[in-house]
Amino acid sequence: MVTWVWKPFAFGHQAPADPKNASWQETAARKRRTDMSKIPDKWRLSKDVLDHAKQLRSIADDFIDGLLGGDTRRLTGLDVPELMRMTVTGSLTAVELTTAFCKRAAYAHQLVRWLSRLRLAIADFSTEPWLTDPGVLPIPWREGGENAVREEDGLSFGFMDFDGVVMPHPPIRRALNIVKTALQAEGHDLVPWQGPSHEEALAIHADLTSADGNYDVFDNLKLSGEPLIPQLVPDFPDGKPMPPKSAIEVEQTVLRMLRYRAR
């Protein structure tokens, strides 16, 4: 049985009496302190470890695995079916499983400061997305077709491991390779596939989403007094919204998008 003892951090900085009047720096610092206070002392990484992590191009796999204990590293590296089997048979308790993943998440949170919370997106195939998005084809899920495919031998699958813009993170590449190996083991063919340029799609998207000059970015910054984050500074060299596009320019971009979709 594991007993958790949560200890608040002892900080010398006094939070302002009225948070509404606090600067954005004080608000952000208070949020970081609150997050850190939720991490048990034994899971807090030393300054030396954090400084070393800043010098690395990647903290995934070998680096973070080297910080984790053997049991944590082993459990968080298993696939979901295996973890389910172990919990059903009793060889792994819920407390052990939860502790392992919480520990890994706590380490990752400290190593990657912008990783403040994890969001899981779940796709529901029973919905009808074409009722809200005219760009989606009105094709409902066909269970009969799914069963027919399962009975076929030697299917062909298009396989793309890199879209030419964003290289998938190591866990994603590993998952793709697991799927690829499983399909090939069942006798299916995997055909290298490269769809329309993702770089062009990204450019079209950027032109459309910035058509108004992104005035809302600066409106929101005024609410807290924050400056632009460094990653956005190149997009706004004058430190203010870009000139909005004309109706004709927006129309031209929309036509470009339609031509792209028709390929």
Coordinates of N, CA, C and O in Angstrom, one line a residue, residues 7-192:
K7 N 3.4 17.8 0.0 CA 4.0 18.9 0.7 C 4.1 20.1 -0.1 O 4.6 20.1 -1.2
P8 N 3.5 21.2 0.3 CA 3.6 22.4 -0.5 C 5.0 23.0 -0.5 O 5.8 22.8 0.5
F9 N 5.4 23.6 -1.6 CA 6.7 24.2 -1.7 C 6.8 25.4 -0.7 O 5.8 26.1 -0.5
A10 N 7.9 25.7 -0.1 CA 8.1 26.8 0.7 C 8.8 27.9 -0.1 O 10.0 27.7 -0.4
F11 N 8.1 28.9 -0.5 CA 8.7 29.9 -1.4 C 8.8 31.2 -0.6 O 8.0 31.6 0.2
G12 N 9.8 32.0 -1.0 CA 10.0 33.3 -0.3 C 9.2 34.3 -0.9 O 8.9 35.4 -0.3
H13 N 8.7 34.1 -2.1 CA 7.9 35.2 -2.8 C 6.4 35.1 -2.3 O 5.8 34.1 -2.2
Q14 N 5.9 36.3 -1.9 CA 4.6 36.4 -1.4 C 3.6 36.7 -2.6 O 3.9 37.6 -3.3
A15 N 2.6 35.9 -2.7 CA 1.6 36.1 -3.8 C 0.9 37.4 -3.5 O 0.6 37.8 -2.4
P16 N 0.6 38.2 -4.6 CA -0.1 39.5 -4.4 C -1.5 39.2 -3.7 O -2.1 38.2 -3.9
A17 N -1.9 40.2 -2.9 CA -3.2 40.1 -2.2 C -4.3 40.0 -3.2 O -5.3 39.2 -2.9
D18 N -4.3 40.7 -4.2 CA -5.4 40.7 -5.2 C -4.8 40.1 -6.6 O -4.2 40.9 -7.3
P19 N -5.1 38.8 -6.9 CA -4.5 38.3 -8.1 C -5.0 39.0 -9.4 O -4.3 39.0 -10.4
K20 N -6.1 39.7 -9.3 CA -6.6 40.4 -10.5 C -5.7 41.5 -10.9 O -5.7 41.9 -12.0
N21 N -5.0 42.1 -9.9 CA -4.1 43.2 -10.2 C -2.6 42.7 -10.4 O -1.7 43.6 -10.6
A22 N -2.4 41.4 -10.4 CA -1.0 40.9 -10.6 C -0.6 41.0 -12.1 O -1.4 41.0 -13.0
S23 N 0.7 41.2 -12.3 CA 1.2 41.2 -13.7 C 1.2 39.8 -14.2 O 1.0 38.9 -13.5
W24 N 1.4 39.8 -15.5 CA 1.4 38.4 -16.2 C 2.5 37.6 -15.7 O 2.4 36.4 -15.5
Q25 N 3.7 38.2 -15.4 CA 4.8 37.5 -14.8 C 4.5 36.9 -13.5 O 4.8 35.7 -13.2
E26 N 3.8 37.6 -12.6 CA 3.5 37.1 -11.3 C 2.4 36.0 -11.4 O 2.5 35.0 -10.7
T27 N 1.5 36.2 -12.4 CA 0.5 35.1 -12.6 C 1.1 33.8 -13.1 O 0.8 32.7 -12.6
A28 N 2.0 34.0 -14.0 CA 2.7 32.8 -14.6 C 3.6 32.1 -13.5 O 3.6 30.9 -13.4
A29 N 4.3 32.9 -12.7 CA 5.1 32.3 -11.7 C 4.3 31.6 -10.6 O 4.7 30.5 -10.2
R30 N 3.1 32.2 -10.3 CA 2.2 31.5 -9.3 C 1.7 30.2 -9.9 O 1.6 29.2 -9.1
K31 N 1.4 30.2 -11.2 CA 0.9 28.9 -11.8 C 2.0 27.9 -11.8 O 1.8 26.7 -11.5
R32 N 3.3 28.3 -12.1 CA 4.4 27.3 -12.1 C 4.6 26.8 -10.7 O 4.8 25.6 -10.5
R33 N 4.5 27.6 -9.6 CA 4.7 27.2 -8.3 C 3.6 26.2 -7.9 O 3.8 25.2 -7.2
T34 N 2.3 26.5 -8.3 CA 1.2 25.6 -8.0 C 1.4 24.3 -8.6 O 1.2 23.2 -8.0
D35 N 1.8 24.3 -9.9 CA 2.0 23.0 -10.6 C 3.1 22.2 -9.9 O 3.0 21.0 -9.6
M36 N 4.2 22.8 -9.5 CA 5.4 22.1 -8.9 C 5.0 21.6 -7.5 O 5.5 20.6 -7.1
S37 N 4.1 22.3 -6.8 CA 3.8 21.9 -5.5 C 3.0 20.5 -5.5 O 2.9 19.9 -4.5
K38 N 2.5 20.2 -6.6 CA 1.7 18.9 -6.8 C 2.6 17.7 -7.1 O 2.1 16.6 -7.1
I39 N 3.9 18.0 -7.3 CA 4.8 16.9 -7.6 C 5.5 16.5 -6.3 O 6.1 17.4 -5.7
P40 N 5.5 15.2 -5.9 CA 6.2 14.8 -4.7 C 7.6 15.1 -4.7 O 8.3 15.2 -5.8
D41 N 8.2 15.4 -3.5 CA 9.6 15.8 -3.4 C 10.5 14.8 -4.1 O 11.5 15.2 -4.8
K42 N 10.2 13.5 -4.0 CA 11.1 12.5 -4.5 C 11.1 12.4 -6.0 O 12.0 11.7 -6.6
W43 N 10.2 13.1 -6.6 CA 10.1 13.1 -8.1 C 10.6 14.4 -8.7 O 10.5 14.6 -9.9
R44 N 11.1 15.3 -7.9 CA 11.6 16.6 -8.4 C 13.0 16.5 -8.9 O 13.9 15.9 -8.2
L45 N 13.3 16.9 -10.1 CA 14.6 16.8 -10.7 C 15.5 17.9 -10.2 O 15.1 19.0 -9.9
S46 N 16.8 17.6 -10.1 CA 17.8 18.5 -9.6 C 18.0 19.6 -10.7 O 17.8 19.4 -11.9
K47 N 18.6 20.7 -10.3 CA 18.9 21.8 -11.2 C 20.0 21.3 -12.3 O 19.9 21.7 -13.4
D48 N 20.9 20.4 -11.8 CA 21.9 19.9 -12.8 C 21.2 19.1 -13.9 O 21.6 19.2 -15.1
V49 N 20.3 18.3 -13.5 CA 19.6 17.5 -14.6 C 18.8 18.4 -15.5 O 18.8 18.2 -16.7
L50 N 18.1 19.4 -15.0 CA 17.3 20.3 -15.8 C 18.3 21.1 -16.7 O 18.0 21.3 -17.9
D51 N 19.4 21.6 -16.2 CA 20.3 22.3 -17.0 C 20.9 21.5 -18.1 O 21.1 21.9 -19.3
H52 N 21.2 20.2 -17.8 CA 21.7 19.3 -18.9 C 20.7 19.0 -19.9 O 21.0 19.0 -21.1
A53 N 19.4 18.9 -19.5 CA 18.3 18.7 -20.5 C 18.2 19.8 -21.5 O 17.9 19.6 -22.7
K54 N 18.5 21.0 -21.0 CA 18.4 22.2 -21.9 C 19.4 22.2 -23.1 O 19.2 22.8 -24.1
Q55 N 20.4 21.4 -22.9 CA 21.5 21.3 -23.9 C 21.2 20.3 -25.0 O 22.0 20.1 -26.0
L56 N 20.2 19.4 -24.7 CA 20.0 18.3 -25.6 C 18.9 18.6 -26.7 O 18.0 19.4 -26.4
R57 N 19.1 18.0 -27.8 CA 18.1 18.2 -28.9 C 16.9 17.4 -28.6 O 15.8 17.8 -29.1
S58 N 17.0 16.3 -27.9 CA 15.8 15.5 -27.6 C 16.0 14.9 -26.2 O 17.0 14.5 -25.8
I59 N 14.9 14.9 -25.4 CA 14.9 14.3 -24.1 C 14.1 13.0 -24.1 O 13.9 12.4 -23.0
A60 N 13.6 12.6 -25.3 CA 12.9 11.4 -25.3 C 13.7 10.1 -25.2 O 15.0 10.2 -25.4
D61 N 13.1 9.0 -25.0 CA 13.7 7.7 -25.0 C 14.9 7.6 -24.0 O 14.7 7.6 -22.8
D62 N 16.2 7.6 -24.5 CA 17.3 7.2 -23.7 C 17.5 8.2 -22.5 O 17.8 7.7 -21.4
F63 N 17.3 9.5 -22.7 CA 17.6 10.4 -21.7 C 16.6 10.3 -20.5 O 17.0 10.1 -19.4
I64 N 15.3 10.3 -20.8 CA 14.3 10.2 -19.7 C 14.3 8.8 -19.2 O 14.1 8.6 -18.0
D65 N 14.6 7.8 -20.0 CA 14.6 6.4 -19.5 C 15.7 6.2 -18.5 O 15.6 5.5 -17.6
G66 N 16.8 7.0 -18.7 CA 18.0 6.9 -17.8 C 17.7 7.5 -16.5 O 18.3 7.1 -15.5
L67 N 16.7 8.4 -16.4 CA 16.3 9.0 -15.1 C 15.3 8.2 -14.4 O 15.2 8.2 -13.1
L68 N 14.5 7.4 -15.1 CA 13.5 6.6 -14.4 C 14.0 5.3 -13.8 O 15.0 4.8 -14.3
G69 N 13.4 4.8 -12.8 CA 13.8 3.5 -12.2 C 13.4 2.4 -13.2 O 12.6 2.6 -14.1
G70 N 14.0 1.2 -12.9 CA 13.7 0.1 -13.8 C 12.3 -0.3 -13.9 O 11.8 -0.5 -15.0
D71 N 11.5 -0.3 -12.8 CA 10.1 -0.7 -12.9 C 9.3 0.3 -13.7 O 8.4 0.0 -14.5
T72 N 9.6 1.6 -13.4 CA 8.8 2.7 -14.1 C 9.1 2.6 -15.6 O 8.2 2.7 -16.4
R73 N 10.4 2.4 -15.9 CA 10.8 2.4 -17.3 C 10.2 1.2 -18.0 O 9.7 1.3 -19.2
R74 N 10.1 0.1 -17.3 CA 9.6 -1.2 -17.9 C 8.1 -1.0 -18.1 O 7.6 -1.3 -19.2
L75 N 7.4 -0.6 -17.1 CA 5.9 -0.5 -17.2 C 5.4 0.5 -18.2 O 4.5 0.3 -19.0
T76 N 6.1 1.7 -18.3 CA 5.6 2.7 -19.2 C 6.1 2.4 -20.6 O 5.7 3.1 -21.6
G77 N 6.9 1.4 -20.8 CA 7.3 1.0 -22.2 C 6.4 -0.1 -22.7 O 6.6 -0.5 -23.9
L78 N 5.5 -0.7 -21.9 CA 4.7 -1.8 -22.4 C 3.5 -1.3 -23.2 O 3.0 -0.1 -23.0
D79 N 3.0 -2.1 -24.1 CA 1.8 -1.8 -24.8 C 0.5 -1.9 -23.9 O 0.5 -2.7 -22.9
V80 N -0.6 -1.2 -24.3 CA -1.8 -1.3 -23.5 C -2.3 -2.7 -23.4 O -2.7 -3.1 -22.2
P81 N -2.4 -3.5 -24.4 CA -2.9 -4.9 -24.2 C -2.1 -5.7 -23.1 O -2.7 -6.4 -22.3
E82 N -0.8 -5.5 -23.1 CA 0.0 -6.2 -22.1 C -0.3 -5.7 -20.7 O -0.4 -6.4 -19.7
L83 N -0.4 -4.4 -20.6 CA -0.8 -3.8 -19.3 C -2.1 -4.3 -18.8 O -2.3 -4.5 -17.6
M84 N -3.1 -4.3 -19.7 CA -4.4 -4.8 -19.3 C -4.4 -6.3 -18.9 O -5.0 -6.7 -17.9
R85 N -3.6 -7.1 -19.6 CA -3.4 -8.5 -19.2 C -2.9 -8.6 -17.8 O -3.3 -9.4 -17.0
M86 N -1.8 -7.8 -17.5 CA -1.2 -7.9 -16.2 C -2.1 -7.4 -15.0 O -2.1 -8.0 -14.0
T87 N -2.9 -6.4 -15.3 CA -3.8 -6.0 -14.3 C -5.0 -7.0 -14.0 O -5.4 -7.2 -12.9
V88 N -5.4 -7.7 -15.1 CA -6.4 -8.7 -15.0 C -5.9 -9.9 -14.2 O -6.7 -10.4 -13.4
T89 N -4.7 -10.3 -14.5 CA -4.2 -11.5 -13.8 C -3.7 -11.2 -12.4 O -3.4 -12.1 -11.6
G90 N -3.6 -9.9 -12.1 CA -3.1 -9.5 -10.7 C -1.6 -9.4 -10.5 O -1.1 -9.1 -9.4
S91 N -0.9 -9.5 -11.6 CA 0.6 -9.4 -11.5 C 1.0 -7.9 -11.5 O 2.2 -7.6 -11.2
L92 N 0.0 -7.0 -11.7 CA 0.3 -5.6 -11.7 C -0.9 -4.9 -11.0 O -2.0 -5.1 -11.5
T93 N -0.7 -4.1 -10.0 CA -1.8 -3.5 -9.3 C -2.1 -2.1 -9.9 O -1.2 -1.6 -10.6
A94 N -3.3 -1.6 -9.7 CA -3.6 -0.3 -10.2 C -2.7 0.8 -9.7 O -2.4 1.7 -10.4
V95 N -2.4 0.6 -8.4 CA -1.5 1.6 -7.8 C -0.1 1.6 -8.4 O 0.4 2.7 -8.7
E96 N 0.4 0.5 -8.7 CA 1.7 0.4 -9.4 C 1.7 1.0 -10.8 O 2.6 1.7 -11.2
L97 N 0.6 0.7 -11.5 CA 0.5 1.2 -12.9 C 0.3 2.7 -12.9 O 1.0 3.4 -13.6
T98 N -0.5 3.2 -12.0 CA -0.8 4.7 -11.9 C 0.5 5.4 -11.5 O 0.8 6.5 -12.0
T99 N 1.2 4.8 -10.5 CA 2.4 5.5 -10.0 C 3.4 5.6 -11.1 O 4.1 6.6 -11.2
A100 N 3.6 4.5 -11.9 CA 4.6 4.5 -12.9 C 4.4 5.6 -13.9 O 5.3 6.4 -14.3
F101 N 3.1 5.8 -14.4 CA 2.8 6.8 -15.4 C 2.8 8.2 -14.8 O 3.2 9.1 -15.5
C102 N 2.4 8.3 -13.6 CA 2.4 9.6 -13.0 C 3.9 10.1 -12.8 O 4.2 11.3 -13.0
K103 N 4.8 9.2 -12.5 CA 6.2 9.5 -12.3 C 6.8 10.0 -13.6 O 7.5 11.0 -13.7
R104 N 6.5 9.2 -14.7 CA 7.0 9.6 -16.0 C 6.4 11.0 -16.4 O 7.2 11.8 -17.0
A105 N 5.2 11.2 -16.2 CA 4.5 12.5 -16.5 C 5.1 13.6 -15.7 O 5.4 14.7 -16.3
A106 N 5.4 13.4 -14.5 CA 6.0 14.4 -13.6 C 7.4 14.8 -14.1 O 7.8 16.0 -14.2
Y107 N 8.2 13.8 -14.5 CA 9.5 14.1 -15.1 C 9.4 14.8 -16.4 O 10.1 15.8 -16.6
A108 N 8.5 14.4 -17.2 CA 8.3 15.1 -18.5 C 7.9 16.5 -18.3 O 8.3 17.4 -19.0
H109 N 7.0 16.8 -17.3 CA 6.5 18.1 -17.1 C 7.7 19.0 -16.7 O 7.7 20.2 -17.1
Q110 N 8.6 18.5 -15.9 CA 9.7 19.4 -15.5 C 10.7 19.6 -16.6 O 11.4 20.6 -16.7
L111 N 10.9 18.5 -17.4 CA 11.9 18.6 -18.5 C 11.4 19.5 -19.7 O 12.2 20.1 -20.3
V112 N 10.1 19.5 -19.9 CA 9.5 20.2 -21.0 C 8.6 21.2 -20.4 O 7.4 21.0 -20.1
R113 N 9.0 22.5 -20.2 CA 8.3 23.4 -19.4 C 7.0 23.8 -20.0 O 6.0 24.2 -19.3
W114 N 6.9 23.7 -21.4 CA 5.7 24.1 -22.0 C 4.6 23.0 -22.0 O 3.6 23.1 -22.5
L115 N 5.0 21.8 -21.5 CA 4.1 20.7 -21.4 C 3.3 20.8 -20.1 O 3.7 20.2 -19.1
S116 N 2.3 21.7 -20.1 CA 1.6 22.0 -18.9 C 0.5 21.0 -18.6 O 0.1 20.7 -17.5
R117 N -0.1 20.5 -19.6 CA -1.2 19.5 -19.4 C -1.3 18.7 -20.7 O -1.0 19.0 -21.8
L118 N -1.8 17.5 -20.4 CA -2.0 16.5 -21.5 C -3.5 16.4 -21.9 O -4.3 16.2 -21.1
R119 N -3.7 16.6 -23.2 CA -5.1 16.5 -23.6 C -5.2 15.3 -24.6 O -4.4 15.1 -25.4
L120 N -6.2 14.5 -24.4 CA -6.5 13.4 -25.2 C -7.7 13.7 -26.1 O -8.8 14.0 -25.6
A121 N -7.5 13.5 -27.4 CA -8.6 13.7 -28.3 C -9.1 12.3 -28.7 O -8.4 11.5 -29.2
I122 N -10.4 12.1 -28.6 CA -11.0 10.8 -28.9 C -12.0 11.0 -30.1 O -12.9 11.8 -30.1
A123 N -11.7 10.2 -31.1 CA -12.6 10.3 -32.3 C -13.8 9.4 -32.2 O -13.7 8.2 -31.8
D124 N -14.9 9.9 -32.4 CA -16.2 9.1 -32.3 C -16.7 8.9 -33.8 O -17.2 9.8 -34.4
F125 N -16.6 7.6 -34.2 CA -16.9 7.3 -35.6 C -18.4 7.2 -35.8 O -18.9 7.0 -36.9
S126 N -19.2 7.3 -34.7 CA -20.6 7.2 -34.9 C -21.3 8.5 -35.2 O -22.5 8.6 -35.4
T127 N -20.5 9.6 -35.2 CA -21.1 10.9 -35.5 C -21.2 11.1 -37.0 O -20.7 10.3 -37.8
E128 N -21.8 12.2 -37.3 CA -21.9 12.6 -38.7 C -21.3 14.0 -39.0 O -22.0 15.0 -39.0
P129 N -20.0 14.0 -39.1 CA -19.3 15.3 -39.2 C -19.6 16.1 -40.4 O -19.5 17.3 -40.4
W130 N -20.2 15.5 -41.5 CA -20.5 16.3 -42.7 C -21.7 17.2 -42.4 O -21.9 18.1 -43.2
L131 N -22.4 17.0 -41.3 CA -23.5 17.9 -41.0 C -23.0 19.3 -40.5 O -23.8 20.2 -40.5
T132 N -21.8 19.3 -40.0 CA -21.2 20.6 -39.5 C -20.0 21.1 -40.4 O -19.7 22.2 -40.3
D133 N -19.5 20.2 -41.2 CA -18.3 20.6 -42.1 C -18.6 20.1 -43.5 O -18.6 19.0 -43.8
P134 N -18.9 21.1 -44.4 CA -19.2 20.8 -45.7 C -18.1 20.1 -46.5 O -18.3 19.6 -47.6
G135 N -16.9 20.2 -46.0 CA -15.7 19.6 -46.6 C -15.6 18.1 -46.4 O -14.7 17.5 -47.0
V136 N -16.4 17.6 -45.5 CA -16.3 16.1 -45.2 C -17.3 15.4 -46.1 O -18.5 15.8 -46.1
L137 N -16.9 14.3 -46.7 CA -17.8 13.5 -47.5 C -18.9 12.8 -46.6 O -18.5 12.3 -45.6
P138 N -20.1 12.8 -47.1 CA -21.2 12.2 -46.3 C -21.2 10.6 -46.4 O -22.0 10.0 -47.0
I139 N -20.2 10.0 -45.8 CA -20.0 8.6 -45.8 C -20.1 8.0 -44.4 O -19.2 8.2 -43.6
P140 N -21.2 7.4 -44.0 CA -21.3 6.9 -42.6 C -20.4 5.6 -42.5 O -19.9 5.0 -43.4
W141 N -20.1 5.3 -41.2 CA -19.3 4.1 -41.0 C -20.1 2.9 -41.4 O -21.3 2.7 -41.0
R142 N -19.4 2.0 -42.2 CA -20.1 0.8 -42.8 C -19.5 -0.4 -42.1 O -18.5 -0.9 -42.5
E143 N -20.2 -0.9 -41.1 CA -19.7 -2.1 -40.4 C -19.6 -3.3 -41.3 O -18.7 -4.1 -41.1
G144 N -20.6 -3.4 -42.2 CA -20.5 -4.6 -43.1 C -19.2 -4.6 -44.0 O -18.6 -5.6 -44.2
G145 N -18.9 -3.4 -44.4 CA -17.7 -3.3 -45.2 C -16.4 -3.6 -44.4 O -15.5 -4.2 -44.9
E146 N -16.5 -3.2 -43.1 CA -15.3 -3.5 -42.2 C -15.1 -5.0 -42.1 O -14.0 -5.5 -42.1
N147 N -16.2 -5.7 -41.9 CA -16.1 -7.1 -41.7 C -15.7 -7.8 -43.0 O -14.9 -8.8 -42.9
A148 N -16.1 -7.3 -44.1 CA -15.7 -7.9 -45.4 C -14.2 -7.7 -45.6 O -13.5 -8.6 -46.1
V149 N -13.7 -6.6 -45.2 CA -12.2 -6.3 -45.4 C -11.4 -7.2 -44.5 O -10.4 -7.7 -44.9
R150 N -11.9 -7.5 -43.3 CA -11.2 -8.4 -42.4 C -11.0 -9.8 -42.9 O -10.1 -10.5 -42.6
E151 N -11.9 -10.2 -43.8 CA -11.9 -11.5 -44.4 C -11.0 -11.6 -45.7 O -10.7 -12.7 -46.2
E152 N -10.6 -10.4 -46.2 CA -9.8 -10.4 -47.4 C -8.3 -10.7 -47.0 O -7.8 -10.4 -46.0
D153 N -7.6 -11.3 -48.0 CA -6.2 -11.5 -47.9 C -5.4 -10.7 -48.8 O -5.9 -10.3 -49.9
G154 N -4.2 -10.3 -48.5 CA -3.4 -9.5 -49.4 C -3.9 -8.2 -49.7 O -3.9 -7.8 -50.9
L155 N -4.3 -7.4 -48.7 CA -4.8 -6.0 -49.0 C -3.6 -5.1 -49.2 O -2.4 -5.4 -48.8
S156 N -3.8 -4.0 -49.8 CA -2.7 -3.0 -50.0 C -3.0 -1.7 -49.2 O -4.2 -1.2 -49.3
F157 N -2.1 -1.2 -48.5 CA -2.2 0.0 -47.7 C -1.2 1.0 -48.1 O 0.0 0.7 -48.3
G158 N -1.6 2.2 -48.3 CA -0.7 3.3 -48.5 C -0.1 3.7 -47.2 O -0.7 3.8 -46.2
F159 N 1.2 3.9 -47.2 CA 2.0 4.1 -45.9 C 2.9 5.4 -46.1 O 3.7 5.5 -47.0
M160 N 2.7 6.3 -45.2 CA 3.5 7.6 -45.2 C 4.1 7.8 -43.8 O 3.3 7.9 -42.8
D161 N 5.4 7.8 -43.7 CA 6.0 7.9 -42.3 C 6.5 9.3 -42.1 O 6.9 9.6 -40.9
F162 N 6.4 10.2 -43.1 CA 6.9 11.6 -42.9 C 6.2 12.5 -43.9 O 6.2 12.2 -45.1
D163 N 5.5 13.6 -43.5 CA 4.8 14.4 -44.4 C 5.6 15.5 -45.1 O 5.1 16.3 -45.8
G164 N 6.9 15.5 -44.8 CA 7.8 16.5 -45.4 C 7.9 17.8 -44.7 O 8.6 18.7 -45.1
V165 N 7.1 17.9 -43.6 CA 7.1 19.2 -42.8 C 7.5 18.9 -41.4 O 8.4 19.5 -40.9
V166 N 6.8 18.1 -40.7 CA 7.0 17.8 -39.3 C 7.4 16.3 -39.1 O 6.6 15.4 -39.4
M167 N 8.6 16.1 -38.7 CA 9.0 14.7 -38.4 C 8.3 14.2 -37.1 O 8.4 14.8 -36.1
P168 N 7.6 13.1 -37.2 CA 7.0 12.5 -36.0 C 7.9 12.3 -34.9 O 9.1 11.9 -35.1
H169 N 7.5 12.4 -33.7 CA 8.3 12.2 -32.5 C 8.6 10.7 -32.4 O 7.9 9.8 -33.0
P170 N 9.7 10.3 -31.7 CA 10.1 8.9 -31.7 C 8.9 7.9 -31.3 O 8.8 6.9 -31.9
P171 N 8.1 8.3 -30.3 CA 7.0 7.3 -29.9 C 6.0 7.1 -31.1 O 5.5 6.0 -31.3
I172 N 5.8 8.2 -31.9 CA 4.9 8.1 -33.0 C 5.5 7.2 -34.1 O 4.9 6.3 -34.7
R173 N 6.8 7.4 -34.4 CA 7.5 6.6 -35.4 C 7.5 5.1 -35.0 O 7.3 4.2 -35.8
R174 N 7.7 4.9 -33.7 CA 7.7 3.5 -33.2 C 6.3 2.9 -33.4 O 6.2 1.7 -33.8
A175 N 5.3 3.7 -33.1 CA 3.9 3.1 -33.3 C 3.6 2.8 -34.7 O 3.0 1.8 -35.1
L176 N 4.1 3.7 -35.6 CA 3.9 3.5 -37.1 C 4.6 2.2 -37.5 O 4.1 1.4 -38.3
N177 N 5.8 2.0 -37.0 CA 6.6 0.8 -37.4 C 5.9 -0.5 -36.8 O 5.9 -1.5 -37.5
I178 N 5.3 -0.4 -35.6 CA 4.5 -1.5 -35.1 C 3.4 -1.9 -36.0 O 3.1 -3.1 -36.3
V179 N 2.6 -0.9 -36.5 CA 1.5 -1.1 -37.4 C 2.0 -1.7 -38.7 O 1.4 -2.7 -39.2
K180 N 3.1 -1.1 -39.2 CA 3.7 -1.6 -40.5 C 4.1 -3.1 -40.4 O 3.8 -3.9 -41.3
T181 N 4.8 -3.4 -39.3 CA 5.2 -4.8 -39.1 C 4.1 -5.7 -39.0 O 4.1 -6.8 -39.6
A182 N 3.0 -5.3 -38.3 CA 1.9 -6.2 -38.1 C 1.1 -6.5 -39.4 O 0.7 -7.6 -39.6
L183 N 1.0 -5.4 -40.2 CA 0.3 -5.6 -41.5 C 1.1 -6.5 -42.4 O 0.5 -7.4 -43.1
Q184 N 2.4 -6.3 -42.4 CA 3.2 -7.1 -43.3 C 3.2 -8.6 -42.8 O 3.2 -9.5 -43.6
A185 N 3.2 -8.8 -41.5 CA 3.1 -10.1 -41.0 C 1.9 -10.9 -41.3 O 1.8 -12.1 -41.4
E186 N 0.8 -10.1 -41.6 CA -0.5 -10.7 -42.0 C -0.6 -10.9 -43.5 O -1.6 -11.3 -44.0
G187 N 0.5 -10.6 -44.2 CA 0.5 -10.8 -45.7 C 0.0 -9.6 -46.5 O -0.2 -9.8 -47.7
H188 N -0.1 -8.5 -45.9 CA -0.6 -7.3 -46.7 C 0.6 -6.5 -47.2 O 1.7 -6.6 -46.7
D189 N 0.3 -5.8 -48.3 CA 1.3 -5.0 -49.0 C 1.2 -3.5 -48.5 O 0.1 -3.0 -48.3
L190 N 2.4 -2.9 -48.2 CA 2.4 -1.5 -47.9 C 3.1 -0.7 -49.0 O 4.3 -1.0 -49.3
V191 N 2.4 0.2 -49.6 CA 2.9 1.0 -50.7 C 3.3 2.3 -50.2 O 2.5 3.0 -49.6
P192 N 4.5 2.7 -50.4 CA 4.9 4.1 -50.0 C 4.0 5.1 -50.7 O 3.8 5.1 -51.9

